[in-house]
CSV table of C-alpha atoms in Angstrom, one decimal:
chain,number,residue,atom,x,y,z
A,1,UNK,CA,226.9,-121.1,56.2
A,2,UNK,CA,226.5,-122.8,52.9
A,3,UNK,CA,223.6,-121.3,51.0
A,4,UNK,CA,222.6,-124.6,49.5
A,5,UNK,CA,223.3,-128.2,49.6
A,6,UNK,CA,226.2,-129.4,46.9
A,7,UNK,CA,224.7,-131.3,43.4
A,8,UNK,CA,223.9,-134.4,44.3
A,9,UNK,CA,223.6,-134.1,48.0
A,10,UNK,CA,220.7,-136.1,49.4
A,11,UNK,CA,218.4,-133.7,50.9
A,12,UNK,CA,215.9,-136.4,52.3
A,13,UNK,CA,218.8,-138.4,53.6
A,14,UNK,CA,220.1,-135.1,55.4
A,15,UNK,CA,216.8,-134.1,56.7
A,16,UNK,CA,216.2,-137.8,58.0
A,17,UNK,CA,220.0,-137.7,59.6
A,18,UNK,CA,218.9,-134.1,61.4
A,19,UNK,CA,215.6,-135.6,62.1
A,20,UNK,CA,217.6,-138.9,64.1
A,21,UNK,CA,219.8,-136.2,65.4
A,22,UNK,CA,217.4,-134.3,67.4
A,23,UNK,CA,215.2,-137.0,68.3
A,24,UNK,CA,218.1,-138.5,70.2
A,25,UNK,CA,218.7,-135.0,71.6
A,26,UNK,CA,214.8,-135.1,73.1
A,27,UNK,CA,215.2,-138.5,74.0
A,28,UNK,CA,218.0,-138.5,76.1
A,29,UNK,CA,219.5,-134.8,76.0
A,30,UNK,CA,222.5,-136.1,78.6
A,31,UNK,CA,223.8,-138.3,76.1
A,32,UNK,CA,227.6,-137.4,74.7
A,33,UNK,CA,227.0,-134.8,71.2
A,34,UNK,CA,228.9,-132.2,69.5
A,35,UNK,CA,227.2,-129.1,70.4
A,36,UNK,CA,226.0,-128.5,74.2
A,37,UNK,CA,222.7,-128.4,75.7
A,38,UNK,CA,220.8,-127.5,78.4
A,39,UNK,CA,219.8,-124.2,80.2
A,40,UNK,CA,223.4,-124.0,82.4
A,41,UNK,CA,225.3,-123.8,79.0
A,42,UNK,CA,222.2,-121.2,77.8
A,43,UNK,CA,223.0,-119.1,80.8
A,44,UNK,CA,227.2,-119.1,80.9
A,45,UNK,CA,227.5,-119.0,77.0
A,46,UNK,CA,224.8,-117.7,75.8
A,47,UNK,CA,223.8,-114.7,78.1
A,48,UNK,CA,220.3,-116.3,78.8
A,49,UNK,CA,219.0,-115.4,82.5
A,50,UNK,CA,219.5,-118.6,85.0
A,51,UNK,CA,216.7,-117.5,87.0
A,52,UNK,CA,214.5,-117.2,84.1
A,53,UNK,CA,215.3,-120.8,82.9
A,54,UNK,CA,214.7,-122.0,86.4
A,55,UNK,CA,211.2,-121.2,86.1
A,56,UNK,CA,210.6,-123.2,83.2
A,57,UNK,CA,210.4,-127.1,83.1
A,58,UNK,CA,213.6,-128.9,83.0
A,59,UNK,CA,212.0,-131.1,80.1
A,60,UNK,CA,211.9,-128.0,77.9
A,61,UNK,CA,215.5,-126.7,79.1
A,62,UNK,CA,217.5,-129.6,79.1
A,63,UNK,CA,217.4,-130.2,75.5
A,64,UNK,CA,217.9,-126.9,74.4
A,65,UNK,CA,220.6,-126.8,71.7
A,66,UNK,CA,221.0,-123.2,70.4
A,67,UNK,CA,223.7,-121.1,69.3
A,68,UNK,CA,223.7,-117.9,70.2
A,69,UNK,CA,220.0,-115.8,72.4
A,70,UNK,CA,217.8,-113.9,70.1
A,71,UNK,CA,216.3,-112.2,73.2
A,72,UNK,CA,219.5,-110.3,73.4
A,73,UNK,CA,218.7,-108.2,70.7
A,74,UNK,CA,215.1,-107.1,72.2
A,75,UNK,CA,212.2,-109.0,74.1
A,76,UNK,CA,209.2,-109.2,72.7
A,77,UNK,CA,206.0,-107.0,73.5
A,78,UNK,CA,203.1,-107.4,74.7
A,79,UNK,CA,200.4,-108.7,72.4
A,80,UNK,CA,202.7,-109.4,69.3
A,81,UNK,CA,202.6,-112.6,67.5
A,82,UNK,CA,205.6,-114.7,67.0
A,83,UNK,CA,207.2,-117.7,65.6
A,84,UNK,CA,209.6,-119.4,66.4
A,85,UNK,CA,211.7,-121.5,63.5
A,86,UNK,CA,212.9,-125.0,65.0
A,87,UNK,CA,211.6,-124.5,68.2
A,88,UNK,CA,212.7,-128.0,69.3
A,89,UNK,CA,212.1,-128.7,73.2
A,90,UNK,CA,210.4,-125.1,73.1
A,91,UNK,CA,212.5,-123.2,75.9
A,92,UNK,CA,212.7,-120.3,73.6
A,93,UNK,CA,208.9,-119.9,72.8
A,94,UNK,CA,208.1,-120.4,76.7
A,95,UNK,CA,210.2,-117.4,76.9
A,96,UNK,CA,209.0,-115.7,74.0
A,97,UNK,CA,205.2,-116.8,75.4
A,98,UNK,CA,205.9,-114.5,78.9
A,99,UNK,CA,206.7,-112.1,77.1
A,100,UNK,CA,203.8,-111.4,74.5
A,101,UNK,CA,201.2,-112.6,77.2
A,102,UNK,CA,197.8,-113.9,77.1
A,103,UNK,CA,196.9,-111.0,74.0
A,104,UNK,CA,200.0,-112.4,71.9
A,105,UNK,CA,200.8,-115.6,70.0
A,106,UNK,CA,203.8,-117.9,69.5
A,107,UNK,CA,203.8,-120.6,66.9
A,108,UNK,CA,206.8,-123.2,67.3
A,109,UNK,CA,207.3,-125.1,64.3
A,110,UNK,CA,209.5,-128.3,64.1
A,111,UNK,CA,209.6,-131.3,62.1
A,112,UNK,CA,210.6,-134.1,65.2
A,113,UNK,CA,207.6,-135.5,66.9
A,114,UNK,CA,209.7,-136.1,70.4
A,115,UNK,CA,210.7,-132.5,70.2
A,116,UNK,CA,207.0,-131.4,69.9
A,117,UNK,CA,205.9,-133.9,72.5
A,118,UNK,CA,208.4,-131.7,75.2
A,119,UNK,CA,207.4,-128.6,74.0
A,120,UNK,CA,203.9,-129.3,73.9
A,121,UNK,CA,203.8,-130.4,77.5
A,122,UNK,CA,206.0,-127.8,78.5
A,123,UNK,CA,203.6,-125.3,77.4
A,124,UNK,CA,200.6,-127.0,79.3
A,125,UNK,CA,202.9,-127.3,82.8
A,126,UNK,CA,203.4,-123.6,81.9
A,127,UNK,CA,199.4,-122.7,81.5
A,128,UNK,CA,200.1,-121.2,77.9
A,129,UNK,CA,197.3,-121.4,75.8
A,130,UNK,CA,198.7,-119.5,73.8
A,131,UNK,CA,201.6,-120.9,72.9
A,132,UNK,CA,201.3,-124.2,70.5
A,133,UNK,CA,203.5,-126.0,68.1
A,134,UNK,CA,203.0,-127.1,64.5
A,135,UNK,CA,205.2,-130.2,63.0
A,136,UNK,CA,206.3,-128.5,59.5
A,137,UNK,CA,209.2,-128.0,57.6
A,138,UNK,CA,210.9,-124.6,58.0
A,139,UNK,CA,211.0,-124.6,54.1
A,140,UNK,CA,206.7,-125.3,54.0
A,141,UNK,CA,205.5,-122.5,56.8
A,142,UNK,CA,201.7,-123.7,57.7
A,143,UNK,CA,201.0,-119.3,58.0
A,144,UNK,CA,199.3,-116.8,56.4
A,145,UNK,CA,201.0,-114.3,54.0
A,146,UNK,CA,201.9,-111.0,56.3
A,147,UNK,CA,200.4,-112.4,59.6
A,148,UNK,CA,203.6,-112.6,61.6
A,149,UNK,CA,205.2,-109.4,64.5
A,150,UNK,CA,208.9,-111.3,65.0
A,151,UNK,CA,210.0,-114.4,63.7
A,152,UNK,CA,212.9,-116.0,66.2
A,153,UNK,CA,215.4,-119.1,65.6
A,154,UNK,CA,217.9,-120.5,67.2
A,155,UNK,CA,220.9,-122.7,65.5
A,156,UNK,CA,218.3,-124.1,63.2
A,157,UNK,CA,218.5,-122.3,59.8
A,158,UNK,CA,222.2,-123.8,59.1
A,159,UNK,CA,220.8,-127.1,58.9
A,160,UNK,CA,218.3,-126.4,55.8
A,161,UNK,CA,219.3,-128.0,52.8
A,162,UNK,CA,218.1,-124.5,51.1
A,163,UNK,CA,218.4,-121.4,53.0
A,164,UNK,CA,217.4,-119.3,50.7
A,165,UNK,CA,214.2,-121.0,50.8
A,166,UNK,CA,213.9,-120.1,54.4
A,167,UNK,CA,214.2,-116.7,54.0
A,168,UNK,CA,212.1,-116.5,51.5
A,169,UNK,CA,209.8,-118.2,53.3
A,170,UNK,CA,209.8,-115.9,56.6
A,171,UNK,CA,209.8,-113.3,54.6
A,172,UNK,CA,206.5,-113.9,53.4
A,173,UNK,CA,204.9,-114.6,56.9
A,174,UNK,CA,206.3,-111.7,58.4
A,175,UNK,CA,203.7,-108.3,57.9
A,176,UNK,CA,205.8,-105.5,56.6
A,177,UNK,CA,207.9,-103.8,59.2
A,178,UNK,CA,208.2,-107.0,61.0
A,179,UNK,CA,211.7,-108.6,62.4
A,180,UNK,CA,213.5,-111.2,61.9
A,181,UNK,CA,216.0,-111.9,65.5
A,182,UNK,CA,217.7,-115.1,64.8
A,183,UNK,CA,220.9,-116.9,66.5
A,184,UNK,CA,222.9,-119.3,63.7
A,185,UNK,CA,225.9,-119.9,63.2
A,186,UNK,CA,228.4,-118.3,61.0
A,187,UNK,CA,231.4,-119.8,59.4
A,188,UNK,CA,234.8,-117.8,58.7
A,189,UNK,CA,236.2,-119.7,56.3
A,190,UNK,CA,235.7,-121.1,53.2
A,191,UNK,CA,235.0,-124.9,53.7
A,192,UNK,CA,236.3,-127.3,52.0
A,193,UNK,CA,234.7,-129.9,48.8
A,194,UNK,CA,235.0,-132.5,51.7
A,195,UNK,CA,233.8,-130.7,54.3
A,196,UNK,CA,231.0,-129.0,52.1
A,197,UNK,CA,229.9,-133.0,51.3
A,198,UNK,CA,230.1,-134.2,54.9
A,199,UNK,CA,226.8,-135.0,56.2
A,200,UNK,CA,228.1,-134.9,59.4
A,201,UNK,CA,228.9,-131.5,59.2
A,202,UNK,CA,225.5,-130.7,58.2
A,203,UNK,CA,223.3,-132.4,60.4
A,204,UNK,CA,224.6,-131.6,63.7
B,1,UNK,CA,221.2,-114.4,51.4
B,2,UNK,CA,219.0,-112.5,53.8
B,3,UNK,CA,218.8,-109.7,51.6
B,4,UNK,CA,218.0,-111.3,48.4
B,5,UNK,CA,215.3,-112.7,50.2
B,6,UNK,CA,213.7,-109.1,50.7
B,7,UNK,CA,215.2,-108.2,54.4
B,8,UNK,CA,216.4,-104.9,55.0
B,9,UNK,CA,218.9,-103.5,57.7
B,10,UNK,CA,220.4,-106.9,58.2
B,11,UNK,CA,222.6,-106.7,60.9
B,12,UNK,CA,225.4,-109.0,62.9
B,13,UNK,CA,224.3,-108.0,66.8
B,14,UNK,CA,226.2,-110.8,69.2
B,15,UNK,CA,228.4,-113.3,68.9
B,16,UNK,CA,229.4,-116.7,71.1
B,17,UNK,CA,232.0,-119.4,71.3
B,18,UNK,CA,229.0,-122.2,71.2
B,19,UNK,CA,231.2,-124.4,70.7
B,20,UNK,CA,234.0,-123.8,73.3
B,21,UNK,CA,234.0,-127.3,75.6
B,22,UNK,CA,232.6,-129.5,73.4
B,23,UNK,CA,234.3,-132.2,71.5
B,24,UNK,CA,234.2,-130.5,68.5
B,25,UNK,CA,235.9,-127.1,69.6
B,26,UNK,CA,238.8,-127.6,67.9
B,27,UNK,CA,237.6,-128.2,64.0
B,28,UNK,CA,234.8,-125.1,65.0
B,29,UNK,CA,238.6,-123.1,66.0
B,30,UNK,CA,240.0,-124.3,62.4
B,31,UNK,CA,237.0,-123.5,60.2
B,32,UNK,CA,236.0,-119.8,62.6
B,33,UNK,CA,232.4,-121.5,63.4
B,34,UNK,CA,230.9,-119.4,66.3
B,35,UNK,CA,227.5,-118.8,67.3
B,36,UNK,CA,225.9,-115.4,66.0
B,37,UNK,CA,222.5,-113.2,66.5
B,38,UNK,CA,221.1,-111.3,63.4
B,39,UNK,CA,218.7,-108.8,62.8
B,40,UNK,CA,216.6,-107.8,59.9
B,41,UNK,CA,213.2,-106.4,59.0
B,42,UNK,CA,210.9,-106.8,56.2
């Protein structure tokens, strides 16, 4: 992934194009995109467990649009406190919340308002008062210094403008020792000047 | 990038052919775009 937009890119024009993006995503998940969505491609491609997603409510599932499973790499434990970067329709921090429990937290933080409206009610259906989601930008964390166990994301971080910025960023939540388990994408070539100044490219 | 930020044993774990089926599998084939989980600790 590109570490920062080109000179002269629009970054508020990019962020509202990502913005419309996933909007339409929580709006009408079943409509024709670029990437998949939706708990049966989280299952076949991505190694989530079906059952698993079964128990969740199809209004967080269905617009779930990630790129690879961070639980793959470990679950969570009991009591830890978690965040989860672009948590969009929330299916990850539903999972993330059963596995912390009651004694843990998980902070979802996104910047589309039909994305939190999903999540949010997801997480009531689900009884997880523990679980909640803050509107920010993954650039602008609304956390203490050091007061973070794990921070997750899922295909989110390759659509910041500056990445760097991000890390930066979670690494000043996360307490030391902490992890960082992200899914992203990762690109083998070198792109093109075009490609590099598509906005296409980067808001999907 | 993760590692100027600070992050230590950064790590490529997994990786997935998110795009395989979709209309853009193609250009993701031309440019090596796949889906990967990473690891690091502060």
């Amino acid at each position: 992934m590109a570490a920062v937009c080109p000179v002269g890119f629009d970054i508020h024009k990019l962020k509202d194009e990502v913005r419309r993006t996933y909007a339409s995503v929580a709006t009408d998940p079943s409509r024709e995109f670029h990437f998949h969505r939706g708990p049966e491609y989280a299952a076949r491609q991505l190694g989530y467990d079906f059952d698993e997603l079964s128990r969740l409510p199809r209004l967080v599932t269905e617009p779930f649009a990630g790129v690879g499973n961070p639980f793959k790499m470990g679950r969570l434990s009991p009591g830890a406190s978690v965040v989860d970067i672009g948590s969009g329709g929330g299916m990850d921090c539903l999972i993330a919340g059963s596995d912390v429990g009651p004694t843990g937290r998980v902070i979802g933080i996104d910047m589309t308002d039909e994305m939190l409206a999903r999540a949010r009610s997801g997480a009531a259906q689900m009884g997880m008062n523990h679980v909640r989601f803050e509107k920010a930008d993954m650039e602008t964390l609304p956390l203490e210094d050091k007061s973070v166990d794990v921070v997750i994301s899922n295909g989110v971080i390759n659509l910041a403008p500056d990445k760097p910025a991000v890390f930066a960023e979670i690494y000043r939540v996360l307490r030391p020792g902490g992890r960082l388990q992200f899914a992203d994408i990762i690109i083998g070539r070198e792109l093109s000047e075009d490609a590099r100044n598509n906005i296409d490219l980067w808001a999907g | 990038m993760i590692t100027e930020a600070g992050f230590r044993e950064v790590a490529l774990r997994d990786s997935f052919d998110s795009f395989l089926g979709t209309n853009k599998e193609s250009t993701a084939r031309k440019f090596g775009v796949m889906g990967a989980n990473v690891v690091a600790y502060k």
